[in-house]
């Protein structure tokens, strides 16, 4: 109850101020602590060199914790994993304010933040402290490119090298709509070049460190079916470990809020159908051989379960927290357990890709 009241109280503040205050409160140890045990939702993600073990399938998407301030607080709140970032090699302030908008009537959010973050040095220092208290928590590291970089592909390599060994997995974010030209990296020729450099760097890092980590690619929901198929093919060809489907959308279809015309990427409830269609296309194209993380519009157990049955091994959310607060993770997990039992599945992994 107290966290529900706090969530409503935060809506008095402008969205970005509310988010900043939320991070400060979590850093002060004022977040919820989950006591829920859901072994049915545990997931093992195999990759070359090991298995990533997650206590449950529900994760926090990137964007909430850009500077790796509070991943452990979010894991304590009931998330099976927390993805930090997007982080760029150099600090950058992002786009001019206001740049974050609540579309309450649509249960949606529009952002044009522009990869605002404190850069790799601060991010890495935070991870050093976190890893001293991590106790097995699964933390993803989402890396991006600086807006003014002369070689954006090189920025991804810089991030991978700098953070190798500091997290549980990496996400290559080439699908934010708020860095001009970034989504062009999703084109097949650019993507093959980038992924070739990524896997070459990975091989060198594994040779030196003796450790390997899963690497996922995060894609836009606005890709055509053929573009998604090409992306899946490139991901498989280069032996990356999976896709996160999907990032925010440029679509405004069906929105009724007065702020619907704001520029930026839209997330939240209206993104669910579009992102799930993209997920199903990726599942079909990979014939179930690629690990998929379903993101976009998840705000309840039914939607999380729909992502799983559409082919996702894991599910992420962020925008729904704006409206439903930090107790959402446990609420979704409880509902997922009930749905599994109702359908006769013993584990969440048995339900992956079972939708007709």
Tab-separated table of C-alpha atoms in Angstrom:
chain	number	residue	atom	x	y	z
A	1	UNK	CA	0.000	0.000	0.000
A	2	UNK	CA	2.740	2.468	0.939
A	3	UNK	CA	4.490	1.999	-2.422
A	4	UNK	CA	1.217	2.460	-4.301
A	5	UNK	CA	0.668	5.749	-2.484
A	6	UNK	CA	4.242	6.805	-3.165
A	7	UNK	CA	3.816	6.081	-6.875
A	8	UNK	CA	0.738	8.312	-7.040
A	9	UNK	CA	2.524	11.025	-5.068
A	10	UNK	CA	5.424	11.022	-7.523
A	11	UNK	CA	3.000	11.932	-10.317
A	12	UNK	CA	2.743	15.380	-8.759
A	13	UNK	CA	6.285	15.990	-10.002
A	14	UNK	CA	7.390	16.391	-13.621
A	15	UNK	CA	8.283	12.936	-15.000
A	16	UNK	CA	12.056	13.319	-15.076
A	17	UNK	CA	12.145	14.847	-11.578
A	18	UNK	CA	10.019	11.960	-10.314
A	19	UNK	CA	12.437	9.475	-11.836
A	20	UNK	CA	15.461	11.197	-10.311
A	21	UNK	CA	13.789	11.150	-6.887
A	22	UNK	CA	12.918	7.471	-7.300
A	23	UNK	CA	16.574	6.595	-7.926
A	24	UNK	CA	17.612	8.610	-4.858
A	25	UNK	CA	15.044	6.828	-2.670
A	26	UNK	CA	16.182	3.427	-3.932
A	27	UNK	CA	19.830	4.334	-3.270
A	28	UNK	CA	18.788	5.230	0.269
A	29	UNK	CA	17.398	1.728	0.735
A	30	UNK	CA	13.732	2.702	0.668
A	31	UNK	CA	12.600	0.257	-2.005
A	32	UNK	CA	10.460	-2.853	-1.482
A	33	UNK	CA	11.946	-6.226	-0.600
A	34	UNK	CA	10.307	-9.269	-2.168
A	35	UNK	CA	9.839	-12.421	-0.096
A	36	UNK	CA	8.166	-14.286	-2.944
A	37	UNK	CA	9.646	-17.627	-3.963
A	38	UNK	CA	8.759	-18.733	-7.493
A	39	UNK	CA	11.023	-21.634	-8.528
A	40	UNK	CA	8.648	-22.376	-11.432
A	41	UNK	CA	9.828	-19.149	-13.072
A	42	UNK	CA	13.561	-19.895	-12.941
A	43	UNK	CA	15.265	-19.883	-16.348
A	44	UNK	CA	18.614	-21.178	-17.626
A	45	UNK	CA	19.939	-19.423	-20.735
A	46	UNK	CA	22.655	-21.442	-22.452
A	47	UNK	CA	25.429	-19.705	-24.363
A	48	UNK	CA	28.860	-20.646	-25.651
A	49	UNK	CA	30.915	-21.171	-22.539
A	50	UNK	CA	28.240	-21.472	-19.923
A	51	UNK	CA	24.715	-21.070	-18.648
A	52	UNK	CA	23.166	-17.865	-17.343
A	53	UNK	CA	20.925	-18.833	-14.423
A	54	UNK	CA	18.078	-16.467	-13.603
A	55	UNK	CA	15.909	-16.880	-10.472
A	56	UNK	CA	12.856	-15.745	-12.436
A	57	UNK	CA	12.010	-14.730	-15.984
A	58	UNK	CA	10.921	-11.134	-15.283
A	59	UNK	CA	13.520	-8.428	-15.817
A	60	UNK	CA	13.885	-4.678	-15.562
A	61	UNK	CA	14.525	-3.133	-18.980
A	62	UNK	CA	17.285	-0.640	-19.685
A	63	UNK	CA	16.488	3.051	-19.309
A	64	UNK	CA	15.398	2.988	-15.687
A	65	UNK	CA	18.901	2.712	-14.231
A	66	UNK	CA	21.135	4.447	-16.748
A	67	UNK	CA	24.210	4.753	-14.520
A	68	UNK	CA	24.103	1.424	-12.654
A	69	UNK	CA	22.972	3.095	-9.440
A	70	UNK	CA	20.350	0.654	-8.161
A	71	UNK	CA	20.314	-2.749	-9.904
A	72	UNK	CA	20.512	-4.624	-6.600
A	73	UNK	CA	17.552	-2.655	-5.235
A	74	UNK	CA	15.475	-3.718	-8.244
A	75	UNK	CA	16.505	-7.360	-7.865
A	76	UNK	CA	15.468	-7.149	-4.210
A	77	UNK	CA	12.109	-5.794	-5.399
A	78	UNK	CA	11.440	-9.097	-7.166
A	79	UNK	CA	12.999	-8.805	-10.606
A	80	UNK	CA	14.970	-11.830	-11.775
A	81	UNK	CA	17.473	-9.563	-13.501
A	82	UNK	CA	18.112	-5.847	-13.974
A	83	UNK	CA	19.581	-4.271	-17.106
A	84	UNK	CA	21.572	-1.055	-16.595
A	85	UNK	CA	22.248	1.648	-19.194
A	86	UNK	CA	22.256	2.616	-21.940
A	87	UNK	CA	25.819	3.764	-21.242
A	88	UNK	CA	28.040	5.505	-23.789
A	89	UNK	CA	31.837	5.803	-23.697
A	90	UNK	CA	31.771	9.520	-22.852
A	91	UNK	CA	29.295	11.293	-20.557
A	92	UNK	CA	26.537	13.155	-22.362
A	93	UNK	CA	23.695	15.333	-21.197
A	94	UNK	CA	21.141	14.073	-23.684
A	95	UNK	CA	18.489	16.120	-25.427
A	96	UNK	CA	17.033	19.399	-24.124
A	97	UNK	CA	14.313	19.213	-21.466
A	98	UNK	CA	11.431	18.512	-21.299
A	99	UNK	CA	12.151	15.120	-22.832
A	100	UNK	CA	10.007	12.680	-20.858
A	101	UNK	CA	6.201	12.667	-20.993
A	102	UNK	CA	3.491	10.670	-19.238
A	103	UNK	CA	0.534	9.814	-21.453
A	104	UNK	CA	-1.726	8.814	-18.593
A	105	UNK	CA	-4.859	8.260	-20.696
A	106	UNK	CA	-2.885	5.772	-22.806
A	107	UNK	CA	-0.835	4.268	-19.954
A	108	UNK	CA	2.161	5.156	-22.101
A	109	UNK	CA	5.378	7.157	-21.976
A	110	UNK	CA	7.172	9.140	-24.669
A	111	UNK	CA	10.850	9.861	-24.190
A	112	UNK	CA	13.508	11.602	-26.199
A	113	UNK	CA	16.191	11.394	-23.527
A	114	UNK	CA	19.061	10.912	-25.990
A	115	UNK	CA	21.264	8.478	-24.030
A	116	UNK	CA	21.814	10.872	-21.127
A	117	UNK	CA	24.337	9.173	-18.849
A	118	UNK	CA	27.546	9.721	-16.880
A	119	UNK	CA	29.761	7.632	-19.159
A	120	UNK	CA	31.726	4.419	-18.868
A	121	UNK	CA	34.107	5.502	-16.098
A	122	UNK	CA	31.318	6.299	-13.616
A	123	UNK	CA	29.275	3.291	-14.739
A	124	UNK	CA	32.253	0.979	-14.213
A	125	UNK	CA	33.028	2.413	-10.775
A	126	UNK	CA	29.440	1.820	-9.715
A	127	UNK	CA	29.669	-1.783	-10.914
A	128	UNK	CA	32.859	-2.330	-8.916
A	129	UNK	CA	30.977	-1.392	-5.747
A	130	UNK	CA	27.903	-3.405	-6.743
A	131	UNK	CA	29.918	-6.522	-7.522
A	132	UNK	CA	31.339	-6.488	-3.991
A	133	UNK	CA	27.748	-7.007	-2.718
A	134	UNK	CA	26.155	-8.763	-5.677
A	135	UNK	CA	25.601	-12.280	-4.273
A	136	UNK	CA	24.709	-13.783	-7.637
A	137	UNK	CA	22.286	-11.088	-8.827
A	138	UNK	CA	21.957	-11.063	-12.628
A	139	UNK	CA	22.880	-7.640	-14.028
A	140	UNK	CA	22.810	-6.757	-17.716
A	141	UNK	CA	24.940	-4.015	-19.266
A	142	UNK	CA	23.347	-2.083	-22.141
A	143	UNK	CA	25.905	-0.249	-24.274
A	144	UNK	CA	25.446	2.456	-26.885
A	145	UNK	CA	27.235	5.101	-28.940
A	146	UNK	CA	27.799	8.777	-28.256
A	147	UNK	CA	25.757	11.155	-30.373
A	148	UNK	CA	28.871	12.989	-31.642
A	149	UNK	CA	31.031	9.900	-32.179
A	150	UNK	CA	32.864	9.870	-35.499
A	151	UNK	CA	32.859	6.059	-35.441
A	152	UNK	CA	29.804	4.725	-33.641
A	153	UNK	CA	30.736	1.115	-34.206
A	154	UNK	CA	33.984	1.758	-32.327
A	155	UNK	CA	31.961	3.042	-29.355
A	156	UNK	CA	30.302	-0.363	-28.949
A	157	UNK	CA	33.705	-2.054	-28.983
A	158	UNK	CA	34.964	0.424	-26.380
A	159	UNK	CA	32.002	-0.340	-24.121
A	160	UNK	CA	32.419	-4.091	-24.481
A	161	UNK	CA	36.123	-3.950	-23.630
A	162	UNK	CA	35.720	-1.539	-20.712
A	163	UNK	CA	32.927	-3.496	-19.013
A	164	UNK	CA	33.973	-7.074	-19.760
A	165	UNK	CA	33.763	-9.100	-16.566
A	166	UNK	CA	31.614	-6.586	-14.685
A	167	UNK	CA	28.122	-7.867	-15.524
A	168	UNK	CA	26.150	-10.997	-16.360
A	169	UNK	CA	25.386	-10.202	-20.001
A	170	UNK	CA	25.635	-7.416	-22.586
A	171	UNK	CA	23.018	-5.739	-24.758
A	172	UNK	CA	23.968	-3.897	-27.953
A	173	UNK	CA	21.476	-1.051	-28.312
A	174	UNK	CA	21.235	0.090	-31.935
A	175	UNK	CA	17.502	0.784	-31.876
A	176	UNK	CA	16.948	3.947	-29.858
A	177	UNK	CA	15.101	6.516	-31.987
A	178	UNK	CA	16.582	9.419	-30.018
A	179	UNK	CA	20.152	9.413	-31.368
A	180	UNK	CA	20.013	10.614	-34.981
A	181	UNK	CA	21.150	7.963	-37.436
A	182	UNK	CA	21.595	5.233	-34.829
A	183	UNK	CA	18.838	3.000	-36.201
A	184	UNK	CA	20.658	2.918	-39.539
A	185	UNK	CA	22.953	0.355	-37.899
A	186	UNK	CA	20.029	-2.077	-38.126
A	187	UNK	CA	20.453	-2.180	-41.926
A	188	UNK	CA	21.905	-5.518	-43.019
A	189	UNK	CA	25.290	-4.319	-44.322
A	190	UNK	CA	25.932	-2.079	-41.299
A	191	UNK	CA	24.655	-4.753	-38.925
A	192	UNK	CA	26.887	-7.461	-40.360
A	193	UNK	CA	29.883	-5.133	-40.045
A	194	UNK	CA	29.027	-4.242	-36.430
A	195	UNK	CA	28.311	-7.809	-35.346
A	196	UNK	CA	31.497	-8.994	-37.032
A	197	UNK	CA	33.489	-6.517	-34.949
A	198	UNK	CA	31.563	-7.465	-31.801
A	199	UNK	CA	32.246	-11.194	-32.109
A	200	UNK	CA	35.899	-10.613	-33.032
A	201	UNK	CA	36.322	-8.464	-29.921
A	202	UNK	CA	34.473	-11.007	-27.823
A	203	UNK	CA	36.782	-13.806	-28.968
A	204	UNK	CA	39.828	-11.765	-28.026
A	205	UNK	CA	38.379	-10.923	-24.605
A	206	UNK	CA	37.492	-14.552	-23.918
A	207	UNK	CA	41.016	-15.602	-24.848
A	208	UNK	CA	42.556	-13.122	-22.408
A	209	UNK	CA	40.059	-13.415	-19.545
A	210	UNK	CA	38.958	-17.016	-19.842
A	211	UNK	CA	35.348	-15.878	-19.334
A	212	UNK	CA	32.480	-15.472	-21.761
A	213	UNK	CA	29.129	-13.687	-21.407
A	214	UNK	CA	25.910	-13.687	-23.436
A	215	UNK	CA	25.517	-10.814	-25.883
A	216	UNK	CA	22.040	-9.727	-27.024
A	217	UNK	CA	20.988	-7.296	-29.733
A	218	UNK	CA	18.100	-4.902	-29.020
A	219	UNK	CA	15.955	-4.095	-32.045
A	220	UNK	CA	13.158	-1.689	-32.915
A	221	UNK	CA	9.527	-2.797	-33.219
A	222	UNK	CA	9.187	-0.666	-36.351
A	223	UNK	CA	11.240	-3.024	-38.542
A	224	UNK	CA	9.376	-4.717	-41.370
A	225	UNK	CA	8.943	-8.480	-41.362
A	226	UNK	CA	11.724	-8.908	-43.904
A	227	UNK	CA	14.030	-6.646	-41.879
A	228	UNK	CA	13.398	-8.720	-38.749
A	229	UNK	CA	14.158	-11.894	-40.696
A	230	UNK	CA	17.415	-10.339	-41.955
A	231	UNK	CA	18.316	-9.336	-38.397
A	232	UNK	CA	17.664	-12.840	-37.100
A	233	UNK	CA	19.803	-14.280	-39.897
A	234	UNK	CA	22.681	-11.929	-39.098
A	235	UNK	CA	22.397	-12.665	-35.381
A	236	UNK	CA	22.556	-16.411	-36.009
A	237	UNK	CA	25.343	-16.121	-38.574
A	238	UNK	CA	27.526	-14.177	-36.134
A	239	UNK	CA	26.588	-16.440	-33.225
A	240	UNK	CA	25.231	-13.750	-30.960
A	241	UNK	CA	23.151	-15.170	-28.150
A	242	UNK	CA	19.770	-13.566	-28.716
A	243	UNK	CA	17.523	-10.607	-29.409
A	244	UNK	CA	15.602	-8.208	-27.206
A	245	UNK	CA	12.338	-7.502	-28.996
A	246	UNK	CA	11.786	-4.609	-28.719
A	247	UNK	CA	12.778	-1.017	-28.053
A	248	UNK	CA	10.393	1.971	-28.154
A	249	UNK	CA	8.364	2.828	-31.255
A	250	UNK	CA	7.860	5.889	-33.416
A	251	UNK	CA	4.260	4.850	-34.012
A	252	UNK	CA	1.450	6.886	-32.455
A	253	UNK	CA	-1.415	4.711	-33.647
A	254	UNK	CA	-4.424	4.751	-31.345
A	255	UNK	CA	-3.077	7.284	-28.825
A	256	UNK	CA	-5.574	9.738	-27.316
A	257	UNK	CA	-3.374	11.780	-24.960
A	258	UNK	CA	-2.860	15.463	-25.686
A	259	UNK	CA	0.910	14.809	-25.586
A	260	UNK	CA	0.808	12.066	-28.203
A	261	UNK	CA	2.456	14.318	-30.790
A	262	UNK	CA	5.635	14.782	-28.746
A	263	UNK	CA	8.743	13.546	-30.558
A	264	UNK	CA	10.568	10.501	-29.262
A	265	UNK	CA	10.112	6.817	-28.629
A	266	UNK	CA	6.781	5.621	-27.252
A	267	UNK	CA	6.598	2.805	-24.701
A	268	UNK	CA	3.925	1.401	-22.438
A	269	UNK	CA	0.592	-0.298	-23.042
A	270	UNK	CA	0.046	0.720	-26.716
A	271	UNK	CA	3.359	-0.900	-27.681
A	272	UNK	CA	2.291	-4.391	-26.607
A	273	UNK	CA	0.672	-5.614	-29.843
A	274	UNK	CA	3.342	-4.179	-32.145
A	275	UNK	CA	6.241	-5.562	-30.118
A	276	UNK	CA	4.583	-8.965	-29.742
A	277	UNK	CA	4.061	-9.234	-33.504
A	278	UNK	CA	7.771	-8.512	-33.963
A	279	UNK	CA	8.573	-11.135	-31.327
A	280	UNK	CA	6.504	-13.779	-33.137
A	281	UNK	CA	8.260	-12.955	-36.410
A	282	UNK	CA	11.670	-13.339	-34.756
A	283	UNK	CA	10.612	-16.640	-33.201
A	284	UNK	CA	9.426	-17.994	-36.533
A	285	UNK	CA	12.521	-16.805	-38.388
A	286	UNK	CA	14.883	-18.401	-35.869
A	287	UNK	CA	12.800	-21.604	-35.651
A	288	UNK	CA	13.199	-21.436	-31.886
A	289	UNK	CA	17.010	-21.592	-31.985
A	290	UNK	CA	17.603	-18.050	-30.706
A	291	UNK	CA	17.015	-16.807	-27.171
A	292	UNK	CA	14.435	-14.014	-27.267
A	293	UNK	CA	13.649	-11.463	-24.587
A	294	UNK	CA	10.171	-9.984	-24.926
A	295	UNK	CA	9.832	-6.303	-24.076
A	296	UNK	CA	7.248	-3.671	-24.868
A	297	UNK	CA	3.923	-2.922	-23.208
A	298	UNK	CA	4.068	-5.515	-20.427
A	299	UNK	CA	2.064	-4.364	-17.400
A	300	UNK	CA	0.444	-7.525	-16.028
A	301	UNK	CA	0.779	-11.283	-15.810
A	302	UNK	CA	-1.407	-11.964	-18.835
A	303	UNK	CA	0.828	-9.859	-21.061
A	304	UNK	CA	4.023	-11.349	-19.664
A	305	UNK	CA	2.603	-14.821	-20.272
A	306	UNK	CA	1.624	-13.864	-23.824
A	307	UNK	CA	5.224	-12.852	-24.505
A	308	UNK	CA	6.454	-16.178	-23.145
A	309	UNK	CA	3.990	-18.213	-25.198
A	310	UNK	CA	4.896	-16.139	-28.274
A	311	UNK	CA	8.510	-17.256	-27.991
A	312	UNK	CA	10.241	-15.194	-25.311
A	313	UNK	CA	12.353	-17.035	-22.753
A	314	UNK	CA	12.526	-13.871	-20.645
A	315	UNK	CA	10.389	-10.744	-20.331
A	316	UNK	CA	11.342	-7.148	-19.525
A	317	UNK	CA	9.353	-4.094	-18.483
A	318	UNK	CA	9.930	-0.510	-17.395
A	319	UNK	CA	7.172	1.939	-18.361
A	320	UNK	CA	4.486	0.068	-16.411
A	321	UNK	CA	6.369	0.907	-13.206
A	322	UNK	CA	5.495	4.566	-13.809
A	323	UNK	CA	1.816	3.750	-13.313
A	324	UNK	CA	1.818	0.635	-11.143
A	325	UNK	CA	4.834	1.070	-8.884
A	326	UNK	CA	7.548	-1.309	-7.660
A	327	UNK	CA	5.125	-3.954	-6.348
A	328	UNK	CA	4.389	-4.873	-9.960
A	329	UNK	CA	7.192	-7.430	-10.205
A	330	UNK	CA	5.730	-9.664	-7.501
A	331	UNK	CA	2.181	-9.209	-8.814
A	332	UNK	CA	3.226	-10.424	-12.262
A	333	UNK	CA	5.210	-13.339	-10.853
A	334	UNK	CA	2.251	-14.536	-8.767
A	335	UNK	CA	-0.016	-14.381	-11.786
A	336	UNK	CA	2.476	-16.237	-13.990
A	337	UNK	CA	2.651	-19.114	-11.512
A	338	UNK	CA	-1.140	-19.414	-11.536
A	339	UNK	CA	-1.245	-19.385	-15.344
A	340	UNK	CA	1.422	-22.069	-15.593
A	341	UNK	CA	-0.473	-24.334	-13.227
A	342	UNK	CA	-3.760	-23.741	-15.044
A	343	UNK	CA	-2.167	-24.806	-18.338
A	344	UNK	CA	-0.360	-27.799	-16.867
A	345	UNK	CA	3.186	-26.471	-17.229
A	346	UNK	CA	5.693	-27.290	-14.503
A	347	UNK	CA	8.070	-24.462	-15.433
A	348	UNK	CA	8.045	-21.251	-17.420
A	349	UNK	CA	10.481	-22.767	-19.924
A	350	UNK	CA	7.884	-25.376	-20.880
A	351	UNK	CA	5.511	-22.588	-21.950
A	352	UNK	CA	7.945	-20.801	-24.296
A	353	UNK	CA	6.621	-20.631	-27.843
A	354	UNK	CA	3.476	-22.689	-27.199
A	355	UNK	CA	0.964	-20.156	-28.550
A	356	UNK	CA	-0.918	-21.259	-31.640
